[in-house]
Every structure is written in structure tokens, then in C-alpha cells.
Amino acid sequence: MPRLTSTNHARLQMAAVLAMVLLAAGCSVDKEKMLPHGDQTMMDVWNAGSSQGRQLVDARAELRRPVDTTQARPLADNVGYSRTAQNEIYSQFKRLPNPDLVMYVFPHLAGSDPAPIPGYTTVFPLYQRVQYAMPGERVENY
């Protein structure tokens, strides 16, 4: 590690003073020069924005058409032929069978202070996860 000599010490002091002067100069900017105020008040800005917004709402209202129930009925007839996320998944990727297993648990003692547990029946799936067939893969009983 190099020793700190008096010239190095003086250089460090000069660098620190220079950094302080630059920081102080950065804080001395005039607010009006940095953020000009202008002639408008907040009420003027608000009113100008709300009138433009009103024009936009009026323009959208002209483009809207009333719902005609006679035109909506043919769409309801075609709902079986429409693609949705649900019928797309169920039609392409069929679930593979996952039979339920029934298990009888005999009466037993459990816990650190053995407590009697009566016998009971439980049901759980054979496979841990739901499995899906690839599109076109046969899933009927063989």
C-alpha cells in the first residue's frame, strides 16, 4: 500500500474542495430558469384538458351503434362452432384416465403419546398429476 505523502495529501484535499465547489454550483440554478412557469394557471390547464376530453367522448358516442338483438341471435347459434380457450384445450388435449384407488387404513396408534385412530377409508388418484394425451392420440378403452 503506498504511503500518503504531503503532496498526495494536498492533491486529495484539492480534489475534495473541487468536488464540493461543483456540487454547490449545481445547486445554484435558478428555479424559474429550470422550470419556467408560463402564463396559464392550473384552472386554465384543467379546462383545456377537460374540453379536449369532452370532444373525445362525443366523437366516440357518434361511433357507437345500438345493439340490435336480431343481429345478435345468429352469433348465439354459432357458439358451438366458436373457438374458446376451454373447448380448444378439451378438444385437442384429452385427459388420460387416472383411476381412483380406495385404501382402507386399519385402526392404529399415532403420535408421541399414542392416541388410538379408528379405521377409515380414503380415496386417492393412481397418478400424482393429471396427464394429457397428445392431439390425435387414442384415449378410448382398448
GROMACS .gro file of N, CA, C and O in nm, residues 57-114:
model
  232
   57VAL      N    1  -6.503   1.213  -2.600
   57VAL     CA    2  -6.620   1.134  -2.559
   57VAL      C    3  -6.732   1.152  -2.659
   57VAL      O    4  -6.802   1.055  -2.697
   58ASP      N    5  -6.754   1.275  -2.708
   58ASP     CA    6  -6.859   1.299  -2.806
   58ASP      C    7  -6.830   1.225  -2.937
   58ASP      O    8  -6.920   1.169  -3.000
   59ALA      N    9  -6.703   1.224  -2.979
   59ALA     CA   10  -6.667   1.154  -3.103
   59ALA      C   11  -6.689   1.005  -3.089
   59ALA      O   12  -6.737   0.938  -3.181
   60ARG      N   13  -6.656   0.949  -2.973
   60ARG     CA   14  -6.677   0.805  -2.951
   60ARG      C   15  -6.826   0.773  -2.948
   60ARG      O   16  -6.868   0.667  -2.994
   61ALA      N   17  -6.906   0.861  -2.891
   61ALA     CA   18  -7.051   0.836  -2.884
   61ALA      C   19  -7.112   0.830  -3.023
   61ALA      O   20  -7.206   0.755  -3.047
   62GLU      N   21  -7.060   0.910  -3.117
   62GLU     CA   22  -7.111   0.906  -3.254
   62GLU      C   23  -7.079   0.774  -3.321
   62GLU      O   24  -7.154   0.726  -3.406
   63LEU      N   25  -6.965   0.714  -3.286
   63LEU     CA   26  -6.924   0.589  -3.350
   63LEU      C   27  -6.995   0.468  -3.293
   63LEU      O   28  -7.002   0.364  -3.359
   64ARG      N   29  -7.047   0.478  -3.172
   64ARG     CA   30  -7.116   0.364  -3.111
   64ARG      C   31  -7.249   0.340  -3.181
   64ARG      O   32  -7.322   0.432  -3.214
   65ARG      N   33  -7.278   0.212  -3.200
   65ARG     CA   34  -7.404   0.174  -3.260
   65ARG      C   35  -7.488   0.100  -3.157
   65ARG      O   36  -7.434   0.024  -3.076
   66PRO      N   37  -7.618   0.117  -3.159
   66PRO     CA   38  -7.702   0.043  -3.064
   66PRO      C   39  -7.700  -0.106  -3.095
   66PRO      O   40  -7.683  -0.147  -3.210
   67VAL      N   41  -7.715  -0.187  -2.991
   67VAL     CA   42  -7.715  -0.332  -3.009
   67VAL      C   43  -7.849  -0.373  -3.068
   67VAL      O   44  -7.955  -0.343  -3.014
   68ASP      N   45  -7.842  -0.443  -3.177
   68ASP     CA   46  -7.963  -0.492  -3.243
   68ASP      C   47  -7.978  -0.640  -3.208
   68ASP      O   48  -7.892  -0.723  -3.243
   69THR      N   49  -8.082  -0.678  -3.135
   69THR     CA   50  -8.099  -0.816  -3.090
   69THR      C   51  -8.120  -0.912  -3.205
   69THR      O   52  -8.086  -1.030  -3.194
   70THR      N   53  -8.172  -0.866  -3.317
   70THR     CA   54  -8.192  -0.956  -3.431
   70THR      C   55  -8.059  -0.993  -3.495
   70THR      O   56  -8.045  -1.101  -3.551
   71GLN      N   57  -7.960  -0.905  -3.483
   71GLN     CA   58  -7.828  -0.938  -3.536
   71GLN      C   59  -7.748  -1.023  -3.439
   71GLN      O   60  -7.658  -1.095  -3.478
   72ALA      N   61  -7.777  -1.014  -3.311
   72ALA     CA   62  -7.702  -1.090  -3.212
   72ALA      C   63  -7.743  -1.237  -3.209
   72ALA      O   64  -7.667  -1.322  -3.167
   73ARG      N   65  -7.863  -1.271  -3.251
   73ARG     CA   66  -7.913  -1.408  -3.246
   73ARG      C   67  -7.831  -1.504  -3.333
   73ARG      O   68  -7.799  -1.614  -3.288
   74PRO      N   69  -7.795  -1.472  -3.457
   74PRO     CA   70  -7.713  -1.567  -3.533
   74PRO      C   71  -7.580  -1.597  -3.466
   74PRO      O   72  -7.527  -1.707  -3.480
   75LEU      N   73  -7.525  -1.503  -3.392
   75LEU     CA   74  -7.400  -1.530  -3.321
   75LEU      C   75  -7.421  -1.636  -3.214
   75LEU      O   76  -7.334  -1.720  -3.191
   76ALA      N   77  -7.534  -1.633  -3.144
   76ALA     CA   78  -7.562  -1.732  -3.041
   76ALA      C   79  -7.578  -1.870  -3.103
   76ALA      O   80  -7.546  -1.971  -3.040
   77ASP      N   81  -7.631  -1.878  -3.226
   77ASP     CA   82  -7.647  -2.008  -3.292
   77ASP      C   83  -7.512  -2.072  -3.325
   77ASP      O   84  -7.502  -2.194  -3.333
   78ASN      N   85  -7.411  -1.991  -3.345
   78ASN     CA   86  -7.279  -2.042  -3.384
   78ASN      C   87  -7.186  -2.065  -3.266
   78ASN      O   88  -7.069  -2.091  -3.287
   79VAL      N   89  -7.237  -2.056  -3.144
   79VAL     CA   90  -7.149  -2.067  -3.028
   79VAL      C   91  -7.081  -2.204  -3.021
   79VAL      O   92  -6.969  -2.216  -2.975
   80GLY      N   93  -7.146  -2.308  -3.069
   80GLY     CA   94  -7.086  -2.441  -3.068
   80GLY      C   95  -6.968  -2.454  -3.163
   80GLY      O   96  -6.884  -2.541  -3.146
   81TYR      N   97  -6.964  -2.369  -3.262
   81TYR     CA   98  -6.856  -2.374  -3.361
   81TYR      C   99  -6.745  -2.274  -3.332
   81TYR      O  100  -6.645  -2.271  -3.402
   82SER      N  101  -6.764  -2.193  -3.231
   82SER     CA  102  -6.664  -2.091  -3.198
   82SER      C  103  -6.552  -2.150  -3.115
   82SER      O  104  -6.574  -2.239  -3.033
   83ARG      N  105  -6.433  -2.101  -3.136
   83ARG     CA  106  -6.317  -2.147  -3.061
   83ARG      C  107  -6.302  -2.063  -2.936
   83ARG      O  108  -6.296  -1.941  -2.941
   84THR      N  109  -6.296  -2.129  -2.823
   84THR     CA  110  -6.266  -2.063  -2.696
   84THR      C  111  -6.149  -2.137  -2.634
   84THR      O  112  -6.112  -2.247  -2.678
   85ALA      N  113  -6.092  -2.079  -2.531
   85ALA     CA  114  -5.978  -2.144  -2.464
   85ALA      C  115  -6.020  -2.278  -2.406
   85ALA      O  116  -5.948  -2.377  -2.414
   86GLN      N  117  -6.139  -2.284  -2.348
   86GLN     CA  118  -6.183  -2.407  -2.284
   86GLN      C  119  -6.209  -2.519  -2.383
   86GLN      O  120  -6.155  -2.629  -2.368
   87ASN      N  121  -6.289  -2.491  -2.488
   87ASN     CA  122  -6.318  -2.602  -2.580
   87ASN      C  123  -6.196  -2.637  -2.665
   87ASN      O  124  -6.186  -2.747  -2.716
   88GLU      N  125  -6.104  -2.545  -2.681
   88GLU     CA  126  -5.982  -2.574  -2.756
   88GLU      C  127  -5.895  -2.673  -2.680
   88GLU      O  128  -5.842  -2.768  -2.736
   89ILE      N  129  -5.882  -2.652  -2.550
   89ILE     CA  130  -5.800  -2.743  -2.469
   89ILE      C  131  -5.866  -2.879  -2.460
   89ILE      O  132  -5.803  -2.982  -2.475
   90TYR      N  133  -5.997  -2.882  -2.434
   90TYR     CA  134  -6.064  -3.010  -2.417
   90TYR      C  135  -6.074  -3.088  -2.547
   90TYR      O  136  -6.077  -3.210  -2.547
   91SER      N  137  -6.079  -3.020  -2.660
   91SER     CA  138  -6.091  -3.093  -2.786
   91SER      C  139  -5.955  -3.141  -2.835
   91SER      O  140  -5.947  -3.246  -2.898
   92GLN      N  141  -5.849  -3.070  -2.809
   92GLN     CA  142  -5.718  -3.111  -2.858
   92GLN      C  143  -5.645  -3.201  -2.761
   92GLN      O  144  -5.582  -3.297  -2.800
   93PHE      N  145  -5.648  -3.169  -2.634
   93PHE     CA  146  -5.571  -3.243  -2.535
   93PHE      C  147  -5.669  -3.311  -2.439
   93PHE      O  148  -5.713  -3.252  -2.341
   94LYS      N  149  -5.701  -3.435  -2.468
   94LYS     CA  150  -5.793  -3.511  -2.383
   94LYS      C  151  -5.719  -3.557  -2.258
   94LYS      O  152  -5.601  -3.588  -2.262
   95ARG      N  153  -5.794  -3.559  -2.147
   95ARG     CA  154  -5.734  -3.607  -2.021
   95ARG      C  155  -5.723  -3.759  -2.027
   95ARG      O  156  -5.817  -3.829  -2.067
   96LEU      N  157  -5.610  -3.809  -1.985
   96LEU     CA  158  -5.592  -3.954  -1.978
   96LEU      C  159  -5.658  -4.004  -1.850
   96LEU      O  160  -5.668  -3.932  -1.751
   97PRO      N  161  -5.706  -4.130  -1.852
   97PRO     CA  162  -5.772  -4.181  -1.733
   97PRO      C  163  -5.676  -4.186  -1.615
   97PRO      O  164  -5.559  -4.222  -1.629
   98ASN      N  165  -5.726  -4.148  -1.500
   98ASN     CA  166  -5.649  -4.151  -1.376
   98ASN      C  167  -5.739  -4.215  -1.271
   98ASN      O  168  -5.810  -4.146  -1.199
   99PRO      N  169  -5.737  -4.349  -1.264
   99PRO     CA  170  -5.832  -4.417  -1.177
   99PRO      C  171  -5.808  -4.384  -1.030
   99PRO      O  172  -5.696  -4.360  -0.987
  100ASP      N  173  -5.920  -4.383  -0.956
  100ASP     CA  174  -5.911  -4.362  -0.812
  100ASP      C  175  -5.882  -4.494  -0.743
  100ASP      O  176  -5.937  -4.598  -0.778
  101LEU      N  177  -5.793  -4.489  -0.646
  101LEU     CA  178  -5.762  -4.606  -0.565
  101LEU      C  179  -5.828  -4.586  -0.429
  101LEU      O  180  -5.822  -4.478  -0.371
  102VAL      N  181  -5.890  -4.691  -0.379
  102VAL     CA  182  -5.954  -4.687  -0.249
  102VAL      C  183  -5.867  -4.767  -0.153
  102VAL      O  184  -5.829  -4.880  -0.182
  103MET      N  185  -5.835  -4.708  -0.041
  103MET     CA  186  -5.748  -4.773   0.055
  103MET      C  187  -5.814  -4.771   0.192
  103MET      O  188  -5.869  -4.669   0.233
  104TYR      N  189  -5.807  -4.884   0.260
  104TYR     CA  190  -5.859  -4.891   0.395
  104TYR      C  191  -5.740  -4.883   0.490
  104TYR      O  192  -5.642  -4.957   0.478
  105VAL      N  193  -5.747  -4.791   0.587
  105VAL     CA  194  -5.643  -4.777   0.688
  105VAL      C  195  -5.697  -4.843   0.815
  105VAL      O  196  -5.802  -4.804   0.867
  106PHE      N  197  -5.625  -4.943   0.862
  106PHE     CA  198  -5.668  -5.017   0.981
  106PHE      C  199  -5.655  -4.930   1.106
  106PHE      O  200  -5.575  -4.835   1.108
  107PRO      N  201  -5.730  -4.960   1.210
  107PRO     CA  202  -5.715  -4.886   1.336
  107PRO      C  203  -5.570  -4.896   1.385
  107PRO      O  204  -5.507  -5.001   1.373
  108HIS      N  205  -5.519  -4.783   1.437
  108HIS     CA  206  -5.380  -4.782   1.481
  108HIS      C  207  -5.359  -4.675   1.587
  108HIS      O  208  -5.448  -4.595   1.616
  109LEU      N  209  -5.239  -4.674   1.644
  109LEU     CA  210  -5.200  -4.573   1.742
  109LEU      C  211  -5.106  -4.475   1.671
  109LEU      O  212  -5.019  -4.515   1.595
  110ALA      N  213  -5.120  -4.343   1.700
  110ALA     CA  214  -5.037  -4.243   1.632
  110ALA      C  215  -4.997  -4.135   1.730
  110ALA      O  216  -5.068  -4.108   1.827
  111GLY      N  217  -4.884  -4.070   1.701
  111GLY     CA  218  -4.838  -3.956   1.779
  111GLY      C  219  -4.736  -3.997   1.884
  111GLY      O  220  -4.707  -4.115   1.906
  112SER      N  221  -4.675  -3.895   1.951
  112SER     CA  222  -4.574  -3.924   2.053
  112SER      C  223  -4.638  -3.985   2.177
  112SER      O  224  -4.580  -4.071   2.243
  113ASP      N  225  -4.759  -3.939   2.211
  113ASP     CA  226  -4.841  -4.005   2.313
  113ASP      C  227  -4.942  -4.087   2.235
  113ASP      O  228  -5.040  -4.032   2.185
  114PRO      N  229  -4.918  -4.215   2.218
  114PRO     CA  230  -5.001  -4.294   2.126
  114PRO      C  231  -5.150  -4.276   2.151
  114PRO      O  232  -5.201  -4.312   2.257
   0.00000   0.00000   0.00000
